[in-house]
XYZ file of C-alpha atoms in Angstrom:
656
model
C -1.676 -27.265 28.734
C -0.454 -30.836 29.037
C -1.008 -33.291 26.201
C 0.288 -36.825 26.654
C -1.360 -38.227 23.554
C 0.601 -39.250 20.549
C 0.410 -36.227 18.189
C -0.800 -36.750 14.629
C 1.564 -34.097 13.299
C 4.200 -31.722 14.561
C 3.101 -28.221 15.600
C 3.851 -25.311 13.318
C 7.506 -24.515 14.037
C 7.150 -21.008 12.615
C 4.958 -20.160 15.575
C 6.670 -22.049 18.416
C 9.955 -22.670 20.150
C 10.767 -26.350 20.634
C 13.025 -27.933 23.253
C 13.743 -31.677 23.464
C 14.646 -33.399 26.692
C 14.392 -36.920 28.012
C 11.461 -37.792 30.228
C 12.785 -38.093 33.774
C 11.816 -40.957 35.999
C 9.689 -38.771 38.271
C 7.526 -37.560 35.442
C 7.529 -41.008 33.862
C 5.831 -42.395 36.920
C 3.098 -39.741 36.735
C 2.337 -40.594 33.156
C 0.398 -43.779 32.534
C 2.180 -45.178 29.491
C 0.058 -47.809 27.805
C 2.255 -48.220 24.756
C 4.766 -50.963 25.539
C 6.586 -50.309 22.286
C 7.918 -47.040 23.717
C 11.477 -47.757 24.788
C 12.471 -44.166 25.443
C 10.460 -40.965 25.775
C 11.386 -37.472 24.679
C 9.403 -34.451 25.733
C 8.970 -31.708 23.153
C 8.164 -28.418 24.850
C 6.759 -25.743 22.592
C 6.956 -22.123 23.690
C 4.120 -20.236 22.039
C 4.103 -16.434 21.426
C 0.935 -16.347 23.540
C 3.046 -17.755 26.432
C 1.289 -21.114 26.378
C 3.559 -24.105 27.001
C 2.641 -27.315 25.242
C 4.395 -30.526 26.229
C 4.081 -33.494 23.903
C 5.596 -36.986 24.059
C 7.479 -38.430 21.133
C 8.480 -42.081 20.942
C 12.034 -43.033 20.245
C 12.706 -45.786 17.809
C 14.828 -48.862 18.175
C 15.603 -48.440 14.522
C 18.693 -46.216 14.596
C 18.208 -45.102 10.976
C 14.748 -43.706 11.691
C 16.002 -42.041 14.842
C 18.876 -40.422 12.950
C 16.503 -38.987 10.339
C 14.317 -37.526 13.063
C 17.242 -35.707 14.653
C 18.414 -34.423 11.270
C 15.000 -32.802 10.712
C 15.201 -31.127 14.106
C 18.788 -30.038 13.407
C 17.757 -28.074 10.335
C 14.812 -26.537 12.181
C 16.996 -25.174 14.980
C 18.217 -21.997 13.157
C 14.685 -20.934 12.253
C 13.447 -21.774 15.736
C 16.294 -19.829 17.316
C 15.680 -16.795 15.084
C 11.978 -16.712 15.837
C 12.672 -17.158 19.547
C 14.905 -14.100 19.579
C 12.311 -12.031 17.695
C 9.510 -13.137 20.006
C 11.306 -12.770 23.308
C 13.353 -9.627 22.601
C 11.195 -7.376 20.388
C 8.644 -5.120 22.086
C 4.983 -4.867 21.153
C 4.892 -2.365 18.293
C 2.101 0.155 17.806
C 1.463 2.234 14.686
C -0.194 5.675 14.958
C -1.491 7.352 11.792
C -2.657 10.961 12.006
C -5.444 12.679 10.122
C -4.876 15.133 7.293
C -7.347 14.487 4.475
C -5.675 13.723 1.165
C -2.283 14.311 2.805
C -2.928 11.030 4.635
C -2.088 9.216 1.405
C 1.513 9.639 2.542
C 0.756 6.920 5.110
C 0.747 4.413 2.258
C 4.355 5.261 1.397
C 5.367 4.674 5.017
C 3.547 1.336 5.104
C 5.336 0.157 1.970
C 8.703 0.659 3.675
C 7.473 -1.034 6.871
C 6.323 -4.020 4.813
C 9.679 -4.261 3.043
C 11.452 -4.545 6.412
C 9.201 -7.370 7.662
C 8.219 -5.286 10.691
C 5.377 -6.920 12.580
C 2.879 -4.277 13.721
C 0.914 -5.413 16.777
C -1.649 -2.604 17.029
C -2.868 0.266 14.845
C -4.556 3.521 15.872
C -5.751 6.124 13.406
C -7.743 9.298 13.045
C -9.582 10.589 9.971
C -7.578 9.598 6.863
C -5.239 7.750 9.193
C -8.220 5.697 10.348
C -9.132 4.799 6.762
C -5.591 3.811 5.755
C -4.967 2.138 9.117
C -8.262 0.243 9.117
C -7.632 -1.183 5.664
C -4.060 -2.123 6.606
C -5.363 -3.795 9.761
C -7.864 -5.787 7.704
C -5.014 -7.446 5.816
C -3.994 -5.166 2.943
C -0.349 -4.450 2.243
C 1.021 -1.016 1.446
C 1.289 -1.886 -2.262
C -2.307 -3.127 -2.348
C -3.510 0.101 -0.750
C -1.580 2.130 -3.311
C -3.359 0.284 -6.104
C -6.790 0.528 -4.433
C -6.577 4.311 -4.064
C -5.348 4.732 -7.630
C -8.661 3.272 -8.847
C -10.880 5.837 -7.109
C -12.848 8.537 -8.915
C -11.410 11.685 -7.350
C -14.384 13.864 -8.250
C -16.784 11.518 -6.455
C -14.677 11.464 -3.283
C -15.797 14.918 -2.179
C -19.272 15.308 -3.651
C -22.365 13.230 -4.271
C -22.407 12.822 -8.024
C -25.555 10.776 -8.523
C -25.455 8.986 -11.908
C -28.321 9.956 -14.195
C -29.265 6.314 -14.778
C -30.315 5.838 -11.132
C -32.634 8.868 -11.024
C -36.390 8.567 -11.492
C -38.018 10.137 -14.545
C -39.469 12.891 -12.338
C -36.006 13.672 -10.947
C -34.400 13.683 -14.388
C -36.976 16.194 -15.592
C -36.728 18.517 -12.593
C -32.940 18.401 -12.263
C -32.526 19.389 -15.899
C -35.203 22.097 -15.821
C -34.211 24.115 -12.755
C -30.862 25.594 -11.804
C -31.542 26.833 -8.252
C -32.925 24.784 -5.354
C -33.727 26.035 -1.849
C -34.561 23.429 0.814
C -37.112 24.336 3.488
C -37.689 22.828 6.906
C -40.805 23.967 8.766
C -41.139 26.989 6.466
C -37.551 28.094 7.091
C -34.690 27.873 4.644
C -32.505 24.974 5.667
C -29.068 23.796 4.623
C -27.548 20.315 4.477
C -25.262 19.143 7.271
C -22.490 18.514 4.814
C -21.514 19.083 1.219
C -21.616 15.327 0.655
C -23.164 12.276 2.309
C -20.024 10.343 1.428
C -21.906 7.449 -0.181
C -19.180 6.844 -2.764
C -16.569 6.572 -0.005
C -18.738 4.299 2.132
C -19.563 1.995 -0.790
C -15.869 1.604 -1.610
C -14.844 0.960 1.990
C -17.634 -1.593 2.365
C -16.398 -3.433 -0.704
C -12.756 -3.317 0.421
C -13.630 -4.667 3.884
C -16.108 -7.308 2.730
C -13.597 -10.069 3.555
C -13.732 -9.111 7.272
C -17.480 -8.413 7.400
C -17.964 -11.076 10.070
C -15.544 -9.388 12.493
C -17.287 -6.916 14.782
C -14.513 -6.732 17.387
C -11.639 -4.790 15.810
C -9.131 -6.395 18.183
C -9.740 -9.638 16.258
C -8.744 -8.196 12.894
C -5.486 -9.502 11.382
C -3.943 -6.517 13.190
C -5.884 -5.124 16.180
C -7.211 -1.649 15.422
C -9.192 1.285 16.731
C -9.943 4.792 15.481
C -11.069 8.107 16.925
C -14.206 10.113 16.145
C -15.770 13.204 17.760
C -19.229 13.345 19.324
C -20.640 16.517 17.803
C -23.068 17.022 20.702
C -20.589 16.741 23.586
C -17.318 17.600 21.870
C -15.727 14.516 23.408
C -13.733 11.868 21.611
C -15.267 8.469 20.907
C -12.987 5.446 20.570
C -14.360 3.080 17.935
C -13.144 -0.504 18.335
C -16.330 -2.480 17.681
C -19.108 -2.640 15.113
C -18.819 -2.337 11.354
C -15.317 -1.437 10.191
C -16.402 0.615 7.159
C -18.839 2.659 9.269
C -16.179 3.334 11.906
C -13.666 4.518 9.304
C -16.185 6.761 7.542
C -17.220 8.308 10.881
C -13.624 9.021 11.869
C -13.085 10.775 8.519
C -16.347 12.767 8.389
C -14.743 16.189 8.036
C -17.243 18.818 9.296
C -19.083 20.776 6.559
C -17.548 18.571 3.846
C -19.273 15.322 4.881
C -22.471 14.622 6.782
C -22.073 13.419 10.383
C -22.396 9.658 10.901
C -24.661 8.223 13.583
C -23.341 5.125 15.384
C -24.964 3.686 18.521
C -26.916 6.884 19.113
C -23.839 9.133 18.860
C -23.621 11.714 16.075
C -19.992 11.569 15.007
C -17.665 13.719 12.919
C -13.948 13.748 12.149
C -11.818 12.563 15.088
C -9.165 15.137 14.233
C -11.318 17.765 15.927
C -10.325 16.399 19.359
C -7.455 13.940 18.846
C -5.571 13.782 15.592
C -2.717 11.608 16.881
C -4.058 8.995 19.367
C -0.792 7.895 20.949
C -2.040 7.863 24.561
C -4.890 5.548 23.653
C -2.694 3.007 21.869
C -0.256 2.886 24.791
C -3.154 1.771 26.959
C -3.407 -1.298 24.721
C -0.077 -2.600 26.058
C 2.106 -1.219 23.288
C 5.716 -0.517 24.282
C 7.164 0.876 21.042
C 5.469 3.521 18.884
C 5.921 4.225 15.186
C 4.045 7.416 14.302
C 3.300 8.965 10.907
C 2.209 12.603 11.156
C 0.764 14.437 8.133
C -0.685 17.393 10.031
C 0.097 20.950 9.028
C 1.882 23.235 11.413
C 0.373 26.610 12.245
C 0.411 28.918 9.237
C 1.574 32.529 9.147
C -0.849 35.369 8.437
C 0.332 35.660 4.846
C -0.757 32.048 4.263
C -4.262 32.470 5.695
C -5.757 33.972 2.556
C -9.061 32.028 2.525
C -11.907 31.264 4.919
C -11.206 27.529 4.665
C -7.602 27.949 5.776
C -8.629 30.202 8.663
C -11.144 27.614 9.896
C -8.601 24.802 9.548
C -6.090 26.861 11.528
C -8.589 27.443 14.336
C -9.606 23.774 14.500
C -5.971 22.651 14.742
C -5.028 24.821 17.765
C -5.791 22.137 20.330
C -4.041 19.328 18.447
C -0.978 21.419 17.667
C -0.430 22.414 21.288
C -0.430 18.744 22.355
C 1.796 17.436 19.564
C 5.118 18.444 21.118
C 4.588 16.066 24.036
C 3.197 13.329 21.789
C 6.254 13.501 19.533
C 8.478 12.890 22.571
C 6.519 9.723 23.327
C 6.961 8.451 19.762
C 9.951 6.131 19.322
C 10.088 6.456 15.521
C 8.516 9.735 14.345
C 7.888 9.983 10.595
C 6.997 13.425 9.223
C 6.335 13.430 5.453
C 6.750 16.725 3.646
C 3.181 17.766 2.788
C 3.809 21.473 2.205
C 1.836 22.716 -0.767
C -0.869 20.073 -0.389
C -4.282 20.361 1.227
C -7.013 18.052 2.481
C -8.479 17.750 -1.039
C -5.271 17.088 -3.010
C -6.347 13.558 -3.959
C -5.271 14.074 -7.560
C -1.650 14.248 -6.323
C -1.724 10.805 -4.720
C 1.520 9.611 -6.349
C 3.454 12.597 -5.022
C 2.031 12.188 -1.516
C 2.790 8.454 -1.385
C 6.349 9.155 -2.531
C 6.681 11.791 0.190
C 5.671 9.193 2.787
C 8.249 6.758 1.430
C 11.072 9.304 1.504
C 10.252 10.429 5.052
C 10.290 6.811 6.252
C 13.628 6.109 4.606
C 15.077 9.008 6.611
C 14.470 7.023 9.839
C 15.430 3.691 8.297
C 18.192 3.054 10.829
C 15.686 3.004 13.698
C 13.283 0.801 11.770
C 15.920 -1.760 10.799
C 16.314 -2.607 14.478
C 12.689 -3.774 14.422
C 13.182 -5.973 11.375
C 12.187 -9.608 11.740
C 14.318 -12.417 10.387
C 11.203 -14.338 9.381
C 8.745 -13.180 6.743
C 5.698 -11.158 7.783
C 4.471 -10.792 4.229
C 0.684 -10.586 4.078
C -1.368 -12.996 2.030
C -2.769 -11.051 -0.948
C -6.467 -10.300 -0.545
C -8.571 -11.640 -3.372
C -11.397 -9.153 -3.843
C -14.632 -10.810 -4.854
C -16.770 -9.181 -7.521
C -20.003 -10.736 -6.280
C -21.932 -11.322 -3.084
C -24.863 -13.384 -1.887
C -27.805 -11.696 -0.144
C -29.808 -14.083 1.981
C -32.321 -11.507 3.207
C -32.785 -7.740 3.401
C -33.659 -6.142 6.702
C -34.192 -2.471 7.457
C -35.060 -0.350 10.443
C -38.652 0.837 10.825
C -39.333 4.022 8.847
C -42.135 6.474 9.525
C -42.912 7.673 6.004
C -41.636 4.942 3.681
C -42.675 1.316 3.326
C -40.518 -1.767 2.931
C -41.868 -2.181 -0.615
C -40.629 1.308 -1.464
C -37.122 0.531 -0.159
C -36.906 -2.796 -1.986
C -38.323 -1.240 -5.145
C -35.581 1.365 -5.219
C -32.843 -1.136 -4.384
C -33.977 -3.550 -7.103
C -32.359 -6.356 -5.116
C -33.798 -9.820 -4.623
C -33.332 -12.020 -1.577
C -31.559 -15.416 -1.788
C -29.701 -14.334 -4.867
C -26.079 -13.844 -5.869
C -25.363 -10.493 -7.518
C -22.357 -8.437 -8.538
C -21.007 -5.635 -6.372
C -21.729 -3.201 -9.191
C -25.402 -4.206 -9.163
C -25.510 -3.866 -5.384
C -23.945 -0.398 -5.424
C -26.317 0.701 -8.183
C -29.226 -0.255 -5.922
C -27.767 1.738 -3.018
C -27.177 4.724 -5.325
C -30.758 4.512 -6.595
C -32.078 4.666 -3.038
C -29.749 7.562 -2.297
C -30.828 9.396 -5.466
C -34.375 9.802 -4.126
C -32.991 12.411 -1.687
C -35.489 11.101 0.856
C -32.790 9.869 3.229
C -30.036 11.798 4.984
C -28.094 8.668 5.845
C -27.886 5.157 4.363
C -25.617 2.754 6.232
C -25.471 -1.007 5.783
C -23.473 -4.087 6.626
C -23.625 -7.868 6.204
C -23.849 -10.249 9.130
C -22.308 -13.724 9.391
C -25.226 -15.289 7.519
C -25.025 -12.830 4.587
C -28.120 -10.903 5.638
C -28.083 -7.301 4.417
C -28.835 -5.014 7.365
C -29.837 -1.471 6.424
C -29.834 1.470 8.804
C -31.646 4.338 7.086
C -32.422 7.791 8.417
C -35.181 9.839 6.811
C -34.417 13.307 5.506
C -36.012 16.005 7.647
C -36.143 18.385 4.666
C -39.462 17.766 2.918
C -40.047 21.003 1.001
C -38.028 22.282 -1.950
C -38.373 25.534 -3.868
C -36.791 25.475 -7.324
C -36.495 28.138 -10.001
C -35.339 28.588 -13.561
C -35.933 30.577 -16.749
C -37.279 29.547 -20.140
C -37.582 30.919 -23.643
C -38.726 29.484 -26.954
C -40.487 30.654 -30.095
C -43.943 29.404 -29.071
C -44.232 30.225 -25.392
C -41.775 33.132 -25.431
C -40.108 34.025 -22.126
C -41.120 32.665 -18.743
C -39.958 32.339 -15.155
C -40.126 28.767 -13.887
C -41.055 28.098 -10.276
C -41.376 24.649 -8.723
C -42.606 23.691 -5.274
C -41.943 20.080 -4.242
C -43.538 18.665 -1.113
C -42.797 15.192 0.192
C -44.773 13.252 2.815
C -47.909 15.238 2.018
C -50.781 12.796 2.578
C -49.427 9.266 2.822
C -46.276 7.158 2.864
C -44.067 7.158 -0.229
C -45.807 10.203 -1.750
C -44.498 13.358 -3.379
C -46.316 16.342 -4.889
C -44.851 19.010 -7.090
C -46.294 22.071 -8.767
C -44.660 23.793 -11.728
C -45.791 27.340 -12.483
C -44.605 29.278 -15.526
C -45.037 33.040 -15.270
C -44.536 35.099 -18.421
C -46.170 35.838 -21.722
C -48.397 32.778 -21.307
C -49.402 31.351 -17.944
C -49.043 27.590 -17.517
C -48.938 25.098 -14.682
C -48.318 21.394 -14.172
C -49.278 19.594 -10.944
C -48.323 16.006 -10.079
C -49.135 13.878 -7.075
C -47.447 10.486 -7.022
C -47.403 7.526 -4.632
C -44.367 5.364 -5.338
C -44.989 1.742 -4.332
C -41.652 0.325 -5.407
C -42.026 -3.148 -6.942
C -45.786 -2.724 -7.162
C -47.852 -0.489 -9.429
C -47.633 3.153 -8.415
C -50.514 5.634 -8.503
C -50.544 9.237 -9.682
C -52.709 12.272 -10.438
C -51.790 14.981 -12.927
C -53.382 18.321 -13.694
C -52.007 20.794 -16.203
C -52.915 23.974 -18.059
C -51.215 24.821 -21.322
C -51.887 28.115 -23.131
C -50.243 29.971 -25.968
C -50.984 32.472 -28.732
C -49.730 32.101 -32.270
C -50.119 33.730 -35.668
C -50.639 31.121 -38.367
C -49.332 32.345 -41.709
C -51.218 31.160 -44.830
C -52.872 32.227 -48.082
C -56.662 32.286 -47.707
C -57.616 34.127 -50.934
C -59.575 31.106 -52.211
C -61.912 31.019 -49.156
C -64.784 33.442 -49.088
C -64.861 33.996 -45.354
C -61.078 34.270 -45.118
C -60.564 36.426 -48.175
C -57.684 38.886 -48.108
C -56.223 37.378 -44.893
C -52.532 36.534 -44.687
C -52.618 35.121 -41.153
C -54.910 34.089 -38.343
C -54.224 34.777 -34.686
C -55.003 31.716 -32.537
C -55.524 31.484 -28.777
C -55.029 27.924 -27.573
C -55.976 26.538 -24.145
C -55.647 22.913 -22.979
C -56.828 22.051 -19.469
C -56.260 18.331 -18.756
C -56.636 16.099 -15.707
C -55.597 12.488 -15.560
C -55.212 9.545 -13.199
C -52.681 6.869 -13.982
C -50.862 3.730 -12.895
C -47.288 2.979 -13.814
C -44.433 0.662 -12.984
C -40.713 1.243 -13.364
C -37.890 -1.086 -14.355
C -34.398 -0.059 -13.224
C -35.286 3.657 -13.530
C -34.736 3.358 -17.286
C -38.015 1.906 -18.481
C -41.547 2.951 -17.459
C -44.884 1.542 -18.575
C -48.089 3.339 -17.597
C -51.799 3.564 -18.339
C -54.677 5.757 -17.243
C -57.678 7.943 -18.076
C -57.825 11.620 -18.991
C -60.445 14.375 -19.085
C -59.470 17.255 -21.338
C -61.119 20.648 -21.938
C -59.933 22.115 -25.205
C -60.645 25.708 -26.276
C -59.415 27.192 -29.535
C -60.480 30.666 -30.576
C -59.336 33.542 -32.728
C -59.812 37.279 -32.185
C -59.390 37.613 -35.938
C -63.012 36.493 -36.315
C -64.416 38.479 -33.456
C -67.422 39.599 -35.513
C -68.290 36.212 -36.957
C -67.282 32.949 -35.268
C -64.354 33.509 -32.926
C -64.516 30.098 -31.126
C -63.439 27.058 -33.149
C -63.615 24.497 -30.363
C -64.842 24.544 -26.772
C -65.363 20.886 -25.858
C -64.580 18.247 -23.213
C -63.026 14.926 -24.199
C -62.640 11.679 -22.289
C -59.847 9.305 -23.300
C -57.839 6.276 -22.239
C -54.098 6.206 -22.750
C -50.981 4.112 -22.412
C -47.424 5.370 -22.099
C -43.974 3.937 -22.524
C -40.723 5.673 -21.635
C -37.130 4.624 -21.939
C -34.164 6.862 -21.167
C -30.559 5.660 -20.961
C -28.917 8.923 -22.087
C -25.800 9.700 -20.064
C -27.033 13.315 -19.999
C -30.109 15.091 -21.295
C -28.412 17.781 -23.355
C -25.712 16.806 -25.834
C -25.600 13.141 -24.767
C -22.702 10.953 -25.834
C -24.404 7.588 -25.440
C -27.791 5.996 -24.799
C -31.314 5.628 -26.109
C -34.413 7.727 -25.562
C -38.087 6.918 -26.194
C -41.201 8.747 -25.031
C -44.351 7.358 -26.586
C -48.065 7.668 -25.912
C -51.088 5.960 -27.467
C -54.470 7.571 -26.722
C -58.031 6.721 -27.679
C -60.702 9.438 -27.418
C -63.892 7.674 -26.375
C -66.405 10.454 -25.816
C -66.965 14.209 -26.168
C -69.468 15.805 -23.830
C -70.329 19.009 -25.677
C -68.951 18.705 -29.161
C -70.658 21.097 -31.654
C -70.940 18.255 -34.137
C -71.413 14.516 -33.944
C -68.377 12.955 -32.219
C -66.532 10.059 -33.824
C -64.062 8.009 -31.770
C -60.478 8.375 -32.862
C -56.987 7.517 -31.671
C -53.614 9.234 -31.693
C -50.084 7.939 -31.473
C -47.133 10.194 -30.782
C -43.575 9.801 -29.613
C -40.005 11.053 -29.511
C -37.057 8.801 -30.274
C -33.361 9.451 -29.893
C -30.301 7.222 -30.351
C -26.720 8.212 -29.627
C -23.791 5.867 -30.216
């Protein structure tokens, strides 16, 4: 590139090599100089790391003092320019390979801290599984110290299982989850099982937050450090190189350990942990033009029979056969091979993060002599990333769903368009949608215009069979059975039937259409029966003389229709109509008047519920309110003249 215009400012000398030489007569003739005040021309040639040569013209000055000052500035720049020139022209392109290993991959952070301290400029990063997560975050601009802090803030228990907070569950879910202890999922009348122990939503939410500053970059080669990671196509068994798309999704796919996490679907491919096929992608990074490889390997070697005492370890041993056999050759291709001591740790040892990071640091120090040769004389220190605690959502877009409406999705998210919200509020909305258990996968990302793009996959499991046991002084013992059926008649619907088998038969049936932001519609039918001896002294009543107790049979058969709306899954307001058949009789008066009441009642009701308890039983914080106001308007077959009346009942609880 030739530029013969007078520059407004000097180029950045930390990124260029400058050479000054006088403009020769031949070149001077080719350049049309319009400025007569130029008495002498110097050409400044800048050698750029990208091999571009920029030639600029600088005027000389008749004023010797000004000219002297100009040369003094250049004189002091020469050492820095010379140092950078040597680094640029002599040092090879450095690639960093980070292997998979679950929690053992935290040792990568220790290695990165040493690399940062030596001002080693990494030109490309390749990672698999945990190596992809650490490597992807490092490539996005984080330093080793920043990664150490970020991982220290994680909830270890949530890393490996979907712990859905109680405050994001619906009132129906809170009731059922706390009533039944065994759940069997069914798919087409056959018992089914989930594809993984966890959907990994906690991990994905955290990675999305940590990579929010590079959300606009879809080509990973344009990250602060070019990057790619490896995943495995579960259908073909072949490796998939991920170097485009959403960074958080790519990292979570590369680390989707089979059976522990659900597979991740990207571009039509169903992906699991890349360590299944390639746990140390050195060949792939060499194809990117890298000449010098630094590799950090946290894989286990093959274990002896005495160490294979569990099914998990046997399966891990089998899955590592292929990778282990190839590692000997890959180690030979690695210029600086770092092998942290991870004996005694496993893929779930996240609680020992400090020990693992220290192990990575110590292993890197052992090869310090080789790394020092790669040290730069200029600083490569990364600019600290300022994590934002809020985001702006311009619009919310989702893929087309078969059984759920847009209103349902937005109602669960509780997010508004064209509004700035906190990350905590955003993640609560995602967790609320996940808590419905209607979706097997929830992925999202933000485009350049801050539009939230959701990619949701519906859960194929629609039928659940739940069971439990119950005992109390009124109903005595009972076996609880629940059948839940989703997608029964229309979109957004769910039906569940509770049956209690025991001393007293009872049932409770609910059909509910959840319309999200709008009013939802439901039908409820229930039968409640019990038998009880009422102790009392009836000596003053003629008909009840000499009786110490009365045996009562109670039966309540009620059907109701209702509308209700929910606010943040904590507060529900509803209203509806009810038809109740009430029968109260006593075998004690079999020879006189055994039936006290056998009537039908029509009523209107309103309900209000609030539940912020952290847990139902023995809560440590929160409020609870369950209130109902009901007005009985008419009785169809009352034995006496009916008079309208109202009832008000409720339960209140406060824990501080």
